[in-house]
């Protein structure tokens, strides 16, 4: 029979030190399970904890597989190992399995602690199941009661994920005083709020008309060196636009791109609404140009164009040129051609630049027949120039030299 003491000690040390890949912990697991008697479940918990820290390797399937092997060996789990396993299932989207482990934990006489509870909430959030996360917590009154009970229980202290979920729920229900009281309470408890906490409060306060309070929360966030996310910036752009301060909204857009945060459709839509409210239709039409300068995805530009038309802003040929150029650069020539047909149907006259964008796009892809079709239409419309004549005569030279 094999001796266990030396190997168990080595296993514990390795688990505490951590690993750089999955091969070593799997090998160590095999060695540990070959020992008789089997090491304590605590040793395996340390090993699984170390494996769970290899987040870039997506270790959750490995943890589940190894846990099943332990179960087959007859080693009973404790509350901590069930929590690790529940967390792994939740990360993979198998939240029902996570709940079944919660039931198993209760049957074994282990009270569910804060870590287990948070794992289940995280599972819902990670899988875009926010209504279920809110349902797990319950209504706001129940959530606040639960927090009080968790505070009084030594084994189950609420963490920032739970606080953020409840603060966001309070803000959405316009219960701002309760949200701010809870915000103060977590800081008193020594928990540092993060960007999610601040963004929920800024958005909630602003939407309830508490503009100055929202700005105060923003100032506090920046003073604590918490970097705003695209959600935070979009909220600010929307806030400034609805206040009629479009210049401040523009400055916020410039700041976020300077900080390396890419605007999304909500950011641009908020600015579009601001321009429309101020009657700045020329600036609204320039938004696509700004998007192109910021290197936005063509699909985002298409979505904004549709929003512009829904708001009664008729795109001009310059707008279409920007959009078509962006699509051609991304290799989406079929979409660019559709927009070309669309602008003609709407009675807009293609410019020489419009034709050039399409011809260059087709030539880059080696689609010479399609490029020649565009050139024939140009000739029909009287838009041919010396440059285009060179394209017709020396298409290969055009694609290599001119492009």
GROMACS .gro file of C-alpha atoms in nm, residues 117-395:
model
  279
  117UNK     CA    1  -2.570   3.220  -0.357
  118UNK     CA    2  -2.341   3.454  -0.553
  119UNK     CA    3  -2.236   3.173  -0.790
  120UNK     CA    4  -2.599   3.119  -0.887
  121UNK     CA    5  -2.659   3.492  -0.939
  122UNK     CA    6  -2.338   3.514  -1.144
  123UNK     CA    7  -2.454   3.220  -1.353
  124UNK     CA    8  -2.770   3.405  -1.450
  125UNK     CA    9  -2.581   3.727  -1.522
  126UNK     CA   10  -2.310   3.553  -1.729
  127UNK     CA   11  -2.581   3.390  -1.941
  128UNK     CA   12  -2.781   3.713  -1.996
  129UNK     CA   13  -3.063   3.592  -1.771
  130UNK     CA   14  -3.108   3.909  -1.566
  131UNK     CA   15  -3.481   3.860  -1.497
  132UNK     CA   16  -3.400   3.521  -1.341
  133UNK     CA   17  -3.122   3.682  -1.134
  134UNK     CA   18  -3.368   3.940  -1.008
  135UNK     CA   19  -3.621   3.667  -0.934
  136UNK     CA   20  -3.360   3.475  -0.736
  137UNK     CA   21  -3.307   3.777  -0.517
  138UNK     CA   22  -3.680   3.853  -0.508
  139UNK     CA   23  -3.846   4.196  -0.493
  140UNK     CA   24  -3.667   4.495  -0.347
  141UNK     CA   25  -3.823   4.461  -0.003
  142UNK     CA   26  -3.727   4.093   0.012
  143UNK     CA   27  -3.379   4.173  -0.113
  144UNK     CA   28  -3.322   4.431   0.160
  145UNK     CA   29  -3.458   4.188   0.422
  146UNK     CA   30  -3.224   3.922   0.286
  147UNK     CA   31  -2.928   4.160   0.317
  148UNK     CA   32  -3.015   4.222   0.681
  149UNK     CA   33  -3.026   3.847   0.750
  150UNK     CA   34  -2.700   3.791   0.563
  151UNK     CA   35  -2.533   4.061   0.772
  152UNK     CA   36  -2.641   3.892   1.092
  153UNK     CA   37  -2.525   3.548   0.975
  154UNK     CA   38  -2.155   3.498   1.033
  155UNK     CA   39  -2.122   3.241   0.753
  156UNK     CA   40  -2.294   3.445   0.480
  157UNK     CA   41  -2.185   3.805   0.427
  158UNK     CA   42  -2.314   3.976   0.108
  159UNK     CA   43  -2.054   4.070  -0.151
  160UNK     CA   44  -2.038   4.340  -0.419
  161UNK     CA   45  -2.219   4.132  -0.685
  162UNK     CA   46  -2.525   4.101  -0.460
  163UNK     CA   47  -2.509   4.468  -0.360
  164UNK     CA   48  -2.481   4.580  -0.725
  165UNK     CA   49  -2.778   4.368  -0.831
  166UNK     CA   50  -2.997   4.514  -0.557
  167UNK     CA   51  -2.878   4.874  -0.610
  168UNK     CA   52  -2.951   4.847  -0.982
  169UNK     CA   53  -3.298   4.705  -0.907
  170UNK     CA   54  -3.370   4.988  -0.660
  171UNK     CA   55  -3.259   5.249  -0.914
  172UNK     CA   56  -3.480   5.102  -1.188
  173UNK     CA   57  -3.776   5.120  -0.949
  174UNK     CA   58  -3.688   5.486  -0.870
  175UNK     CA   59  -3.615   5.397  -0.506
  176UNK     CA   60  -3.318   5.631  -0.507
  177UNK     CA   61  -3.299   5.701  -0.135
  178UNK     CA   62  -3.278   5.330  -0.053
  179UNK     CA   63  -3.018   5.285  -0.328
  180UNK     CA   64  -2.805   5.571  -0.193
  181UNK     CA   65  -2.841   5.442   0.165
  182UNK     CA   66  -2.721   5.099   0.052
  183UNK     CA   67  -2.438   5.264  -0.142
  184UNK     CA   68  -2.326   5.440   0.178
  185UNK     CA   69  -2.363   5.119   0.380
  186UNK     CA   70  -2.132   4.913   0.159
  187UNK     CA   71  -1.863   5.180   0.182
  188UNK     CA   72  -1.903   5.185   0.561
  189UNK     CA   73  -1.856   4.805   0.557
  190UNK     CA   74  -1.526   4.853   0.373
  191UNK     CA   75  -1.649   4.725   0.036
  192UNK     CA   76  -1.518   4.930  -0.256
  193UNK     CA   77  -1.790   5.007  -0.515
  194UNK     CA   78  -1.694   4.938  -0.877
  195UNK     CA   79  -1.792   5.087  -1.212
  196UNK     CA   80  -2.114   4.880  -1.218
  197UNK     CA   81  -2.224   5.032  -0.885
  198UNK     CA   82  -2.152   5.388  -0.994
  199UNK     CA   83  -2.307   5.350  -1.340
  200UNK     CA   84  -2.633   5.213  -1.194
  201UNK     CA   85  -2.653   5.509  -0.955
  202UNK     CA   86  -2.565   5.771  -1.218
  203UNK     CA   87  -2.827   5.635  -1.460
  204UNK     CA   88  -3.090   5.596  -1.186
  205UNK     CA   89  -3.038   5.943  -1.042
  206UNK     CA   90  -3.033   6.106  -1.383
  207UNK     CA   91  -3.347   5.927  -1.508
  208UNK     CA   92  -3.527   6.041  -1.191
  209UNK     CA   93  -3.436   6.402  -1.256
  210UNK     CA   94  -3.161   6.422  -0.992
  211UNK     CA   95  -2.904   6.574  -1.230
  212UNK     CA   96  -2.675   6.731  -0.970
  213UNK     CA   97  -2.670   6.416  -0.757
  214UNK     CA   98  -2.581   6.211  -1.065
  215UNK     CA   99  -2.291   6.446  -1.141
  216UNK     CA  100  -2.173   6.421  -0.779
  217UNK     CA  101  -2.165   6.040  -0.802
  218UNK     CA  102  -1.973   6.066  -1.130
  219UNK     CA  103  -1.721   6.303  -0.969
  220UNK     CA  104  -1.672   6.060  -0.680
  221UNK     CA  105  -1.617   5.772  -0.923
  222UNK     CA  106  -1.350   5.962  -1.115
  223UNK     CA  107  -1.177   6.069  -0.794
  224UNK     CA  108  -1.144   5.704  -0.692
  225UNK     CA  109  -0.973   5.633  -1.028
  226UNK     CA  110  -1.247   5.399  -1.150
  227UNK     CA  111  -1.243   5.402  -1.531
  228UNK     CA  112  -1.585   5.450  -1.696
  229UNK     CA  113  -1.707   5.180  -1.936
  230UNK     CA  114  -1.898   5.226  -2.262
  231UNK     CA  115  -2.221   5.198  -2.059
  232UNK     CA  116  -2.109   5.481  -1.829
  233UNK     CA  117  -2.003   5.704  -2.118
  234UNK     CA  118  -2.326   5.634  -2.311
  235UNK     CA  119  -2.526   5.728  -2.002
  236UNK     CA  120  -2.334   6.055  -1.977
  237UNK     CA  121  -2.381   6.135  -2.348
  238UNK     CA  122  -2.755   6.071  -2.309
  239UNK     CA  123  -2.765   6.281  -1.992
  240UNK     CA  124  -2.593   6.581  -2.152
  241UNK     CA  125  -2.804   6.561  -2.469
  242UNK     CA  126  -3.133   6.555  -2.280
  243UNK     CA  127  -3.012   6.857  -2.084
  244UNK     CA  128  -2.953   7.032  -2.419
  245UNK     CA  129  -2.577   7.035  -2.361
  246UNK     CA  130  -2.476   6.878  -2.693
  247UNK     CA  131  -2.125   7.026  -2.680
  248UNK     CA  132  -2.059   6.845  -2.352
  249UNK     CA  133  -2.194   6.525  -2.509
  250UNK     CA  134  -1.956   6.568  -2.805
  251UNK     CA  135  -1.667   6.623  -2.566
  252UNK     CA  136  -1.763   6.303  -2.380
  253UNK     CA  137  -1.762   6.111  -2.709
  254UNK     CA  138  -1.415   6.246  -2.791
  255UNK     CA  139  -1.291   6.163  -2.441
  256UNK     CA  140  -1.409   5.802  -2.452
  257UNK     CA  141  -1.246   5.738  -2.789
  258UNK     CA  142  -0.927   5.903  -2.661
  259UNK     CA  143  -0.937   5.666  -2.361
  260UNK     CA  144  -0.970   5.368  -2.596
  261UNK     CA  145  -1.338   5.297  -2.519
  262UNK     CA  146  -1.529   5.219  -2.840
  263UNK     CA  147  -1.873   5.389  -2.864
  264UNK     CA  148  -2.169   5.162  -2.936
  265UNK     CA  149  -2.504   5.217  -3.107
  266UNK     CA  150  -2.653   5.352  -2.782
  267UNK     CA  151  -2.381   5.619  -2.760
  268UNK     CA  152  -2.439   5.738  -3.117
  269UNK     CA  153  -2.818   5.716  -3.084
  270UNK     CA  154  -2.806   5.936  -2.774
  271UNK     CA  155  -2.603   6.196  -2.965
  272UNK     CA  156  -2.836   6.165  -3.265
  273UNK     CA  157  -3.134   6.238  -3.036
  274UNK     CA  158  -2.947   6.538  -2.895
  275UNK     CA  159  -2.890   6.685  -3.240
  276UNK     CA  160  -3.253   6.628  -3.337
  277UNK     CA  161  -3.383   6.793  -3.018
  278UNK     CA  162  -3.166   7.098  -3.098
  279UNK     CA  163  -3.259   7.098  -3.466
  280UNK     CA  164  -2.895   7.043  -3.565
  281UNK     CA  165  -2.974   6.823  -3.865
  282UNK     CA  166  -2.646   6.899  -4.040
  283UNK     CA  167  -2.453   6.772  -3.736
  284UNK     CA  168  -2.680   6.467  -3.721
  285UNK     CA  169  -2.586   6.378  -4.078
  286UNK     CA  170  -2.218   6.416  -3.990
  287UNK     CA  171  -2.245   6.141  -3.728
  288UNK     CA  172  -2.165   5.871  -3.984
  289UNK     CA  173  -1.848   6.061  -4.071
  290UNK     CA  174  -1.756   6.070  -3.700
  291UNK     CA  175  -1.823   5.696  -3.679
  292UNK     CA  176  -1.597   5.632  -3.976
  293UNK     CA  177  -1.320   5.839  -3.816
  294UNK     CA  178  -1.359   5.635  -3.496
  295UNK     CA  179  -1.320   5.315  -3.700
  296UNK     CA  180  -1.664   5.180  -3.609
  297UNK     CA  181  -1.805   4.859  -3.750
  298UNK     CA  182  -2.001   4.907  -4.078
  299UNK     CA  183  -2.305   4.727  -3.933
  300UNK     CA  184  -2.316   4.989  -3.658
  301UNK     CA  185  -2.319   5.263  -3.922
  302UNK     CA  186  -2.602   5.088  -4.109
  303UNK     CA  187  -2.804   5.069  -3.786
  304UNK     CA  188  -2.753   5.441  -3.724
  305UNK     CA  189  -2.856   5.525  -4.081
  306UNK     CA  190  -3.182   5.338  -4.025
  307UNK     CA  191  -3.235   5.530  -3.699
  308UNK     CA  192  -3.171   5.857  -3.882
  309UNK     CA  193  -3.439   5.773  -4.139
  310UNK     CA  194  -3.682   5.672  -3.862
  311UNK     CA  195  -3.631   6.018  -3.710
  312UNK     CA  196  -3.710   6.185  -4.044
  313UNK     CA  197  -3.350   6.274  -4.132
  314UNK     CA  198  -3.305   6.216  -4.505
  315UNK     CA  199  -2.949   6.101  -4.571
  316UNK     CA  200  -2.769   6.291  -4.849
  317UNK     CA  201  -2.516   6.158  -5.099
  318UNK     CA  202  -2.228   6.242  -4.864
  319UNK     CA  203  -2.384   6.021  -4.595
  320UNK     CA  204  -2.425   5.735  -4.841
  321UNK     CA  205  -2.067   5.776  -4.964
  322UNK     CA  206  -1.932   5.744  -4.609
  323UNK     CA  207  -2.142   5.436  -4.545
  324UNK     CA  208  -2.059   5.267  -4.877
  325UNK     CA  209  -1.688   5.337  -4.835
  326UNK     CA  210  -1.698   5.179  -4.488
  327UNK     CA  211  -1.876   4.870  -4.626
  328UNK     CA  212  -1.633   4.834  -4.917
  329UNK     CA  213  -1.333   4.863  -4.685
  330UNK     CA  214  -1.483   4.582  -4.478
  331UNK     CA  215  -1.533   4.370  -4.790
  332UNK     CA  216  -1.914   4.391  -4.768
  333UNK     CA  217  -1.955   4.473  -5.137
  334UNK     CA  218  -2.302   4.323  -5.170
  335UNK     CA  219  -2.431   4.555  -4.895
  336UNK     CA  220  -2.255   4.852  -5.055
  337UNK     CA  221  -2.419   4.771  -5.391
  338UNK     CA  222  -2.761   4.750  -5.222
  339UNK     CA  223  -2.716   5.097  -5.073
  340UNK     CA  224  -2.614   5.225  -5.416
  341UNK     CA  225  -2.943   5.093  -5.559
  342UNK     CA  226  -3.128   5.235  -5.258
  343UNK     CA  227  -2.996   5.589  -5.302
  344UNK     CA  228  -3.085   5.585  -5.674
  345UNK     CA  229  -3.441   5.470  -5.592
  346UNK     CA  230  -3.469   5.757  -5.343
  347UNK     CA  231  -3.388   6.005  -5.616
  348UNK     CA  232  -3.034   6.091  -5.510
  349UNK     CA  233  -2.777   6.150  -5.783
  350UNK     CA  234  -2.457   5.944  -5.736
  351UNK     CA  235  -2.145   6.160  -5.738
  352UNK     CA  236  -1.813   6.076  -5.901
  353UNK     CA  237  -1.693   5.971  -5.552
  354UNK     CA  238  -1.988   5.733  -5.517
  355UNK     CA  239  -1.892   5.553  -5.838
  356UNK     CA  240  -1.523   5.553  -5.746
  357UNK     CA  241  -1.598   5.387  -5.411
  358UNK     CA  242  -1.781   5.100  -5.581
  359UNK     CA  243  -1.529   5.058  -5.865
  360UNK     CA  244  -1.237   5.048  -5.622
  361UNK     CA  245  -1.421   4.803  -5.400
  362UNK     CA  246  -1.494   4.564  -5.685
  363UNK     CA  247  -1.143   4.594  -5.830
  364UNK     CA  248  -0.984   4.515  -5.494
  365UNK     CA  249  -1.179   4.192  -5.487
  366UNK     CA  250  -1.096   4.115  -5.850
  367UNK     CA  251  -1.464   4.146  -5.952
  368UNK     CA  252  -1.391   4.313  -6.285
  369UNK     CA  253  -1.729   4.235  -6.445
  370UNK     CA  254  -1.911   4.413  -6.163
  371UNK     CA  255  -1.665   4.704  -6.182
  372UNK     CA  256  -1.728   4.734  -6.557
  373UNK     CA  257  -2.105   4.737  -6.494
  374UNK     CA  258  -2.057   5.038  -6.268
  375UNK     CA  259  -1.835   5.206  -6.527
  376UNK     CA  260  -2.099   5.159  -6.796
  377UNK     CA  261  -2.357   5.323  -6.571
  378UNK     CA  262  -2.112   5.609  -6.511
  379UNK     CA  263  -2.073   5.655  -6.882
  380UNK     CA  264  -2.450   5.655  -6.923
  381UNK     CA  265  -2.482   5.917  -6.647
  382UNK     CA  266  -2.199   6.128  -6.795
  383UNK     CA  267  -1.971   6.088  -6.491
  384UNK     CA  268  -1.660   5.947  -6.661
  385UNK     CA  269  -1.326   6.123  -6.606
  386UNK     CA  270  -0.968   6.063  -6.717
  387UNK     CA  271  -0.902   5.860  -6.400
  388UNK     CA  272  -1.198   5.636  -6.472
  389UNK     CA  273  -1.087   5.596  -6.835
  390UNK     CA  274  -0.759   5.455  -6.699
  391UNK     CA  275  -0.958   5.216  -6.484
  392UNK     CA  276  -1.150   5.089  -6.786
  393UNK     CA  277  -0.837   5.051  -6.994
  394UNK     CA  278  -0.592   4.920  -6.731
  395UNK     CA  279  -0.797   4.761  -6.451
   0.00000   0.00000   0.00000
